[in-house]
PDB file of C-alpha atoms in Angstrom:
ATOM      1  CA  GLU A   1      -9.768   6.280  -8.743  1.00  0.00           C
ATOM      2  CA  LEU A   2      -6.297   5.948  -7.312  1.00  0.00           C
ATOM      3  CA  LYS A   3      -3.529   7.716  -9.239  1.00  0.00           C
ATOM      4  CA  VAL A   4       0.154   7.298  -8.479  1.00  0.00           C
ATOM      5  CA  GLU A   5       2.849   9.735  -9.508  1.00  0.00           C
ATOM      6  CA  GLN A   6       6.584   9.162  -9.206  1.00  0.00           C
ATOM      7  CA  ASN A   7       9.426  11.570  -9.556  1.00  0.00           C
ATOM      8  CA  PRO A   8      11.928  11.851 -10.884  1.00  0.00           C
ATOM      9  CA  LEU A   9      11.361   9.596 -13.879  1.00  0.00           C
ATOM     10  CA  PHE A  10      15.082   9.509 -14.660  1.00  0.00           C
ATOM     11  CA  LEU A  11      17.864   9.635 -12.120  1.00  0.00           C
ATOM     12  CA  SER A  12      21.574   9.497 -12.860  1.00  0.00           C
ATOM     13  CA  MET A  13      23.731   9.190  -9.777  1.00  0.00           C
ATOM     14  CA  GLN A  14      27.369   8.799  -8.948  1.00  0.00           C
ATOM     15  CA  GLU A  15      28.441   5.896  -6.831  1.00  0.00           C
ATOM     16  CA  GLY A  16      28.597   6.790  -3.172  1.00  0.00           C
ATOM     17  CA  LYS A  17      25.919   9.496  -3.345  1.00  0.00           C
ATOM     18  CA  ASN A  18      22.502   9.573  -1.680  1.00  0.00           C
ATOM     19  CA  TYR A  19      19.194  10.315  -3.333  1.00  0.00           C
ATOM     20  CA  THR A  20      15.426   9.964  -2.829  1.00  0.00           C
ATOM     21  CA  ILE A  21      12.653   8.868  -5.145  1.00  0.00           C
ATOM     22  CA  TYR A  22       9.205  10.286  -4.376  1.00  0.00           C
ATOM     23  CA  CYS A  23       5.840   8.627  -4.822  1.00  0.00           C
ATOM     24  CA  ASN A  24       2.642  10.650  -4.418  1.00  0.00           C
ATOM     25  CA  TYR A  25      -0.797   9.100  -4.567  1.00  0.00           C
ATOM     26  CA  SER A  26      -4.166  10.732  -5.042  1.00  0.00           C
ATOM     27  CA  THR A  27      -6.623   8.996  -2.732  1.00  0.00           C
ATOM     28  CA  THR A  28      -6.565   6.613   0.173  1.00  0.00           C
ATOM     29  CA  SER A  29      -4.341   3.626  -0.423  1.00  0.00           C
ATOM     30  CA  ASP A  30      -4.323   0.970   2.234  1.00  0.00           C
ATOM     31  CA  ARG A  31      -0.797  -0.095   1.405  1.00  0.00           C
ATOM     32  CA  LEU A  32       2.110   1.039  -0.703  1.00  0.00           C
ATOM     33  CA  TYR A  33       4.531  -1.202  -2.580  1.00  0.00           C
ATOM     34  CA  TRP A  34       8.002  -0.697  -4.029  1.00  0.00           C
ATOM     35  CA  TYR A  35       9.325  -2.913  -6.801  1.00  0.00           C
ATOM     36  CA  ARG A  36      12.556  -3.177  -8.721  1.00  0.00           C
ATOM     37  CA  GLN A  37      12.725  -4.161 -12.401  1.00  0.00           C
ATOM     38  CA  ASP A  38      15.863  -5.042 -14.360  1.00  0.00           C
ATOM     39  CA  PRO A  39      15.743  -4.662 -18.173  1.00  0.00           C
ATOM     40  CA  GLY A  40      13.559  -7.314 -19.797  1.00  0.00           C
ATOM     41  CA  LYS A  41      12.765  -8.917 -16.463  1.00  0.00           C
ATOM     42  CA  SER A  42       9.791  -9.213 -14.154  1.00  0.00           C
ATOM     43  CA  LEU A  43       9.182  -7.224 -10.989  1.00  0.00           C
ATOM     44  CA  GLU A  44      11.047  -7.939  -7.779  1.00  0.00           C
ATOM     45  CA  SER A  45       9.249  -6.971  -4.591  1.00  0.00           C
ATOM     46  CA  LEU A  46      11.251  -4.652  -2.342  1.00  0.00           C
ATOM     47  CA  PHE A  47       8.931  -3.296   0.345  1.00  0.00           C
ATOM     48  CA  VAL A  48       5.317  -3.292   1.483  1.00  0.00           C
ATOM     49  CA  LEU A  49       4.328  -0.351   3.688  1.00  0.00           C
ATOM     50  CA  LEU A  50       1.135  -0.783   5.628  1.00  0.00           C
ATOM     51  CA  SER A  51       0.653   2.122   7.967  1.00  0.00           C
ATOM     52  CA  ASN A  52       1.446   5.761   8.554  1.00  0.00           C
ATOM     53  CA  GLY A  53       5.025   6.260   9.626  1.00  0.00           C
ATOM     54  CA  ALA A  54       6.108   2.824   8.429  1.00  0.00           C
ATOM     55  CA  VAL A  55       9.793   2.602   7.606  1.00  0.00           C
ATOM     56  CA  LYS A  56      11.528  -0.406   6.126  1.00  0.00           C
ATOM     57  CA  GLN A  57      15.175  -0.874   5.222  1.00  0.00           C
ATOM     58  CA  GLU A  58      17.053  -3.426   3.195  1.00  0.00           C
ATOM     59  CA  GLY A  59      20.700  -2.815   2.509  1.00  0.00           C
ATOM     60  CA  ARG A  60      21.162   0.608   0.892  1.00  0.00           C
ATOM     61  CA  LEU A  61      17.429   1.109   0.325  1.00  0.00           C
ATOM     62  CA  MET A  62      14.988   2.563   2.832  1.00  0.00           C
ATOM     63  CA  ALA A  63      11.299   3.159   2.193  1.00  0.00           C
ATOM     64  CA  SER A  64       8.886   5.221   4.246  1.00  0.00           C
ATOM     65  CA  LEU A  65       5.202   6.090   4.175  1.00  0.00           C
ATOM     66  CA  ASP A  66       3.331   9.224   5.224  1.00  0.00           C
ATOM     67  CA  THR A  67      -0.371   8.534   4.719  1.00  0.00           C
ATOM     68  CA  LYS A  68      -1.421  12.042   5.734  1.00  0.00           C
ATOM     69  CA  ALA A  69       0.716  13.565   2.987  1.00  0.00           C
ATOM     70  CA  ARG A  70      -0.087  10.626   0.664  1.00  0.00           C
ATOM     71  CA  LEU A  71       3.638  10.286   0.071  1.00  0.00           C
ATOM     72  CA  SER A  72       6.093   7.445   0.073  1.00  0.00           C
ATOM     73  CA  THR A  73       9.826   7.787  -0.406  1.00  0.00           C
ATOM     74  CA  LEU A  74      12.573   5.396  -1.430  1.00  0.00           C
ATOM     75  CA  HIS A  75      15.912   6.593  -0.145  1.00  0.00           C
ATOM     76  CA  ILE A  76      19.141   5.318  -1.626  1.00  0.00           C
ATOM     77  CA  THR A  77      22.233   5.521   0.531  1.00  0.00           C
ATOM     78  CA  ALA A  78      25.763   5.415  -0.899  1.00  0.00           C
ATOM     79  CA  ALA A  79      24.635   4.145  -4.269  1.00  0.00           C
ATOM     80  CA  VAL A  80      26.475   1.328  -6.022  1.00  0.00           C
ATOM     81  CA  HIS A  81      26.297   0.257  -9.655  1.00  0.00           C
ATOM     82  CA  ASP A  82      24.241  -2.856  -8.802  1.00  0.00           C
ATOM     83  CA  LEU A  83      21.340  -0.619  -7.824  1.00  0.00           C
ATOM     84  CA  SER A  84      20.913   0.483 -11.435  1.00  0.00           C
ATOM     85  CA  ALA A  85      17.354  -0.547 -12.402  1.00  0.00           C
ATOM     86  CA  THR A  86      13.852   0.852 -12.743  1.00  0.00           C
ATOM     87  CA  TYR A  87      11.967   1.333  -9.489  1.00  0.00           C
ATOM     88  CA  PHE A  88       8.187   1.392  -9.291  1.00  0.00           C
ATOM     89  CA  CYS A  89       5.838   2.312  -6.528  1.00  0.00           C
ATOM     90  CA  ALA A  90       2.284   1.003  -6.525  1.00  0.00           C
ATOM     91  CA  GLY A  91      -0.759   1.648  -4.391  1.00  0.00           C
ATOM     92  CA  ARG A  92      -3.701  -0.566  -3.621  1.00  0.00           C
ATOM     93  CA  GLY A  93      -7.156   0.980  -3.593  1.00  0.00           C
ATOM     94  CA  GLY A  94      -8.338  -0.730  -0.456  1.00  0.00           C
ATOM     95  CA  GLY A  95     -11.503  -2.532   0.590  1.00  0.00           C
ATOM     96  CA  SER A  96     -12.259  -5.604  -1.484  1.00  0.00           C
ATOM     97  CA  ASN A  97     -10.397  -4.261  -4.513  1.00  0.00           C
ATOM     98  CA  TYR A  98      -6.937  -5.782  -4.639  1.00  0.00           C
ATOM     99  CA  LYS A  99      -5.682  -4.368  -7.921  1.00  0.00           C
ATOM    100  CA  LEU A 100      -2.470  -2.344  -7.884  1.00  0.00           C
ATOM    101  CA  THR A 101      -2.029   1.049  -9.538  1.00  0.00           C
ATOM    102  CA  PHE A 102       1.550   1.772 -10.570  1.00  0.00           C
ATOM    103  CA  GLY A 103       3.589   4.909 -11.023  1.00  0.00           C
ATOM    104  CA  LYS A 104       5.521   5.317 -14.279  1.00  0.00           C
ATOM    105  CA  GLY A 105       8.759   4.203 -12.673  1.00  0.00           C
ATOM    106  CA  THR A 106      12.111   5.811 -11.998  1.00  0.00           C
ATOM    107  CA  LEU A 107      15.012   4.703 -14.191  1.00  0.00           C
ATOM    108  CA  LEU A 108      18.035   4.819 -11.925  1.00  0.00           C
ATOM    109  CA  THR A 109      21.523   4.752 -13.397  1.00  0.00           C
ATOM    110  CA  VAL A 110      24.464   4.643 -11.013  1.00  0.00           C
ATOM    111  CA  ASN A 111      27.725   5.702 -12.622  1.00  0.00           C
ATOM    112  CA  PRO A 112      31.179   4.842 -11.318  1.00  0.00           C
TER     113      PRO A 112
ATOM    114  CA  ASP B   1       7.964 -24.750  -5.858  1.00  0.00           C
ATOM    115  CA  GLY B   2       4.903 -22.560  -6.096  1.00  0.00           C
ATOM    116  CA  GLY B   3       4.928 -19.851  -8.658  1.00  0.00           C
ATOM    117  CA  ILE B   4       3.371 -18.211 -11.656  1.00  0.00           C
ATOM    118  CA  THR B   5       4.285 -19.242 -15.190  1.00  0.00           C
ATOM    119  CA  GLN B   6       3.799 -17.198 -18.316  1.00  0.00           C
ATOM    120  CA  SER B   7       4.246 -18.568 -21.812  1.00  0.00           C
ATOM    121  CA  PRO B   8       5.546 -18.049 -24.332  1.00  0.00           C
ATOM    122  CA  LYS B   9       8.417 -15.744 -23.407  1.00  0.00           C
ATOM    123  CA  TYR B  10       8.403 -14.195 -26.895  1.00  0.00           C
ATOM    124  CA  LEU B  11       5.454 -14.039 -29.270  1.00  0.00           C
ATOM    125  CA  PHE B  12       5.125 -12.626 -32.748  1.00  0.00           C
ATOM    126  CA  ARG B  13       1.790 -11.610 -34.208  1.00  0.00           C
ATOM    127  CA  LYS B  14       0.892 -10.865 -37.770  1.00  0.00           C
ATOM    128  CA  GLU B  15      -1.517  -8.102 -38.599  1.00  0.00           C
ATOM    129  CA  GLY B  16      -5.120  -9.218 -38.125  1.00  0.00           C
ATOM    130  CA  GLN B  17      -4.286 -12.250 -35.980  1.00  0.00           C
ATOM    131  CA  ASN B  18      -5.561 -13.065 -32.529  1.00  0.00           C
ATOM    132  CA  VAL B  19      -2.970 -14.450 -30.123  1.00  0.00           C
ATOM    133  CA  THR B  20      -3.317 -15.903 -26.650  1.00  0.00           C
ATOM    134  CA  LEU B  21      -0.882 -15.444 -23.781  1.00  0.00           C
ATOM    135  CA  SER B  22      -0.874 -18.095 -21.104  1.00  0.00           C
ATOM    136  CA  CYS B  23      -0.700 -17.486 -17.340  1.00  0.00           C
ATOM    137  CA  GLU B  24      -0.791 -20.341 -14.830  1.00  0.00           C
ATOM    138  CA  GLN B  25      -0.274 -20.230 -11.063  1.00  0.00           C
ATOM    139  CA  ASN B  26      -0.022 -22.952  -8.436  1.00  0.00           C
ATOM    140  CA  LEU B  27      -0.070 -20.628  -5.443  1.00  0.00           C
ATOM    141  CA  ASN B  28      -3.769 -21.118  -4.738  1.00  0.00           C
ATOM    142  CA  HIS B  29      -4.268 -17.374  -5.193  1.00  0.00           C
ATOM    143  CA  ASP B  30      -7.802 -16.167  -5.739  1.00  0.00           C
ATOM    144  CA  ALA B  31      -6.990 -13.022  -7.723  1.00  0.00           C
ATOM    145  CA  MET B  32      -5.151 -12.755 -11.023  1.00  0.00           C
ATOM    146  CA  TYR B  33      -4.187  -9.742 -13.146  1.00  0.00           C
ATOM    147  CA  TRP B  34      -2.854  -8.787 -16.555  1.00  0.00           C
ATOM    148  CA  TYR B  35      -0.681  -5.711 -16.977  1.00  0.00           C
ATOM    149  CA  ARG B  36       0.810  -4.137 -20.074  1.00  0.00           C
ATOM    150  CA  GLN B  37       4.135  -2.337 -19.989  1.00  0.00           C
ATOM    151  CA  ASP B  38       5.401   0.025 -22.663  1.00  0.00           C
ATOM    152  CA  PRO B  39       8.855   1.662 -22.649  1.00  0.00           C
ATOM    153  CA  GLY B  40       8.931   4.566 -20.206  1.00  0.00           C
ATOM    154  CA  GLN B  41       5.509   3.700 -18.865  1.00  0.00           C
ATOM    155  CA  GLY B  42       4.422   2.091 -15.685  1.00  0.00           C
ATOM    156  CA  LEU B  43       2.327  -1.024 -15.676  1.00  0.00           C
ATOM    157  CA  ARG B  44      -1.226  -0.472 -16.875  1.00  0.00           C
ATOM    158  CA  LEU B  45      -3.983  -2.846 -15.861  1.00  0.00           C
ATOM    159  CA  ILE B  46      -5.763  -4.665 -18.697  1.00  0.00           C
ATOM    160  CA  TYR B  47      -8.077  -7.096 -16.852  1.00  0.00           C
ATOM    161  CA  TYR B  48      -8.308  -8.630 -13.427  1.00  0.00           C
ATOM    162  CA  SER B  49     -10.211 -11.461 -11.807  1.00  0.00           C
ATOM    163  CA  GLN B  50     -10.851 -11.895  -8.121  1.00  0.00           C
ATOM    164  CA  ILE B  51     -12.706 -15.228  -8.352  1.00  0.00           C
ATOM    165  CA  VAL B  52     -13.278 -17.974 -10.882  1.00  0.00           C
ATOM    166  CA  ASN B  53     -15.764 -17.189 -13.639  1.00  0.00           C
ATOM    167  CA  ASP B  54     -15.651 -13.480 -12.906  1.00  0.00           C
ATOM    168  CA  PHE B  55     -13.406 -10.734 -14.245  1.00  0.00           C
ATOM    169  CA  GLN B  56     -13.405  -6.964 -14.630  1.00  0.00           C
ATOM    170  CA  LYS B  57     -11.965  -4.543 -17.143  1.00  0.00           C
ATOM    171  CA  GLY B  58      -8.964  -2.543 -16.129  1.00  0.00           C
ATOM    172  CA  ASP B  59      -7.835   0.774 -17.537  1.00  0.00           C
ATOM    173  CA  ILE B  60      -6.941  -0.402 -21.063  1.00  0.00           C
ATOM    174  CA  ALA B  61      -9.198  -3.389 -21.811  1.00  0.00           C
ATOM    175  CA  GLU B  62     -10.112  -2.461 -25.397  1.00  0.00           C
ATOM    176  CA  GLY B  63      -8.797  -5.009 -27.883  1.00  0.00           C
ATOM    177  CA  TYR B  64      -8.209  -7.675 -25.233  1.00  0.00           C
ATOM    178  CA  SER B  65     -10.267 -10.536 -23.810  1.00  0.00           C
ATOM    179  CA  VAL B  66      -9.794 -12.953 -20.919  1.00  0.00           C
ATOM    180  CA  SER B  67     -11.383 -15.996 -19.316  1.00  0.00           C
ATOM    181  CA  ARG B  68     -11.175 -17.453 -15.846  1.00  0.00           C
ATOM    182  CA  GLU B  69     -12.569 -20.960 -16.014  1.00  0.00           C
ATOM    183  CA  LYS B  70     -10.098 -22.373 -13.522  1.00  0.00           C
ATOM    184  CA  LYS B  71      -8.546 -20.834 -10.443  1.00  0.00           C
ATOM    185  CA  GLU B  72      -5.056 -21.627 -11.730  1.00  0.00           C
ATOM    186  CA  SER B  73      -5.377 -20.132 -15.189  1.00  0.00           C
ATOM    187  CA  PHE B  74      -6.052 -16.651 -16.599  1.00  0.00           C
ATOM    188  CA  PRO B  75      -5.264 -16.533 -20.339  1.00  0.00           C
ATOM    189  CA  LEU B  76      -5.205 -13.227 -22.196  1.00  0.00           C
ATOM    190  CA  THR B  77      -6.200 -12.971 -25.852  1.00  0.00           C
ATOM    191  CA  VAL B  78      -4.903 -10.031 -27.844  1.00  0.00           C
ATOM    192  CA  THR B  79      -7.420  -9.544 -30.623  1.00  0.00           C
ATOM    193  CA  SER B  80      -7.033  -7.930 -34.020  1.00  0.00           C
ATOM    194  CA  ALA B  81      -8.949  -4.955 -32.588  1.00  0.00           C
ATOM    195  CA  GLN B  82      -5.891  -4.048 -30.531  1.00  0.00           C
ATOM    196  CA  LYS B  83      -4.104  -1.750 -32.981  1.00  0.00           C
ATOM    197  CA  ASN B  84      -0.830  -1.383 -31.126  1.00  0.00           C
ATOM    198  CA  PRO B  85      -0.196  -4.631 -29.262  1.00  0.00           C
ATOM    199  CA  THR B  86       3.618  -4.557 -29.225  1.00  0.00           C
ATOM    200  CA  ALA B  87       4.490  -4.488 -25.522  1.00  0.00           C
ATOM    201  CA  PHE B  88       5.681  -6.480 -22.538  1.00  0.00           C
ATOM    202  CA  TYR B  89       2.819  -8.294 -20.784  1.00  0.00           C
ATOM    203  CA  LEU B  90       2.986  -9.261 -17.142  1.00  0.00           C
ATOM    204  CA  CYS B  91       0.609 -11.560 -15.329  1.00  0.00           C
ATOM    205  CA  ALA B  92       0.282 -11.454 -11.541  1.00  0.00           C
ATOM    206  CA  SER B  93      -1.657 -13.211  -8.827  1.00  0.00           C
ATOM    207  CA  SER B  94      -2.427 -12.352  -5.237  1.00  0.00           C
ATOM    208  CA  THR B  95      -4.064 -13.449  -2.063  1.00  0.00           C
ATOM    209  CA  THR B  96      -6.483 -11.170  -0.297  1.00  0.00           C
ATOM    210  CA  GLY B  97      -3.519  -9.888   1.675  1.00  0.00           C
ATOM    211  CA  ASP B  98      -0.126  -8.804   0.461  1.00  0.00           C
ATOM    212  CA  GLY B  99       1.046 -11.779  -1.542  1.00  0.00           C
ATOM    213  CA  TYR B 100       1.464 -10.374  -5.044  1.00  0.00           C
ATOM    214  CA  THR B 101       3.519 -12.578  -7.345  1.00  0.00           C
ATOM    215  CA  PHE B 102       4.493 -11.614 -10.875  1.00  0.00           C
ATOM    216  CA  GLY B 103       5.276 -13.887 -13.807  1.00  0.00           C
ATOM    217  CA  SER B 104       8.371 -13.499 -15.941  1.00  0.00           C
ATOM    218  CA  GLY B 105       6.479 -11.805 -18.760  1.00  0.00           C
ATOM    219  CA  THR B 106       5.704 -12.260 -22.442  1.00  0.00           C
ATOM    220  CA  ARG B 107       7.131  -9.905 -25.028  1.00  0.00           C
ATOM    221  CA  LEU B 108       4.696  -9.539 -27.913  1.00  0.00           C
ATOM    222  CA  THR B 109       5.811  -8.062 -31.213  1.00  0.00           C
ATOM    223  CA  VAL B 110       3.769  -7.334 -34.318  1.00  0.00           C
ATOM    224  CA  VAL B 111       5.502  -8.395 -37.530  1.00  0.00           C
TER     225      VAL B 111
END
């Protein structure tokens, strides 16, 4: 059974700083997802990572995947207040099972 | 526009009542899912269905029931057996590939 662990669970940053959120998963996952959630809202898809060494970037966010280490990272560059949200990673078990298993999320607060 | 619609947005349940949350999609997705979210928790899977007339329990199915009579619809009933139903409920659908789409959620509160 796939398990997904994120850390840190809470992250308070100053604007302009860099930081990384880590996502470890327990067994083979054929793809890794990152989502953003604003308070009281649904999930917004950020990245889908399909293969070892995959790196994707959008604005100040960059996600990477190391399948050998069973680790994905979400790197935040020069944080701005608008990035304040909860970020989730999720893995998919693979094969014919399409359900996603989520980490507990990282609540990111960017302070001026 | 194609999408996934959850209703109602807010729902209040009295003790001992069953309530049903609606989830409809017009994306022609085969698979549909129900997740529960509690403060400080990730999303936990309640039930999922990969084809019509078939569904499987997720990690926290006790106190919930579902049906999948039509491809477009996957309603979730929160029964009186669910002792702590106050939460945010998210419905999702997907293709066999990467196309996961989430609804806007239903916030259920016990009064």
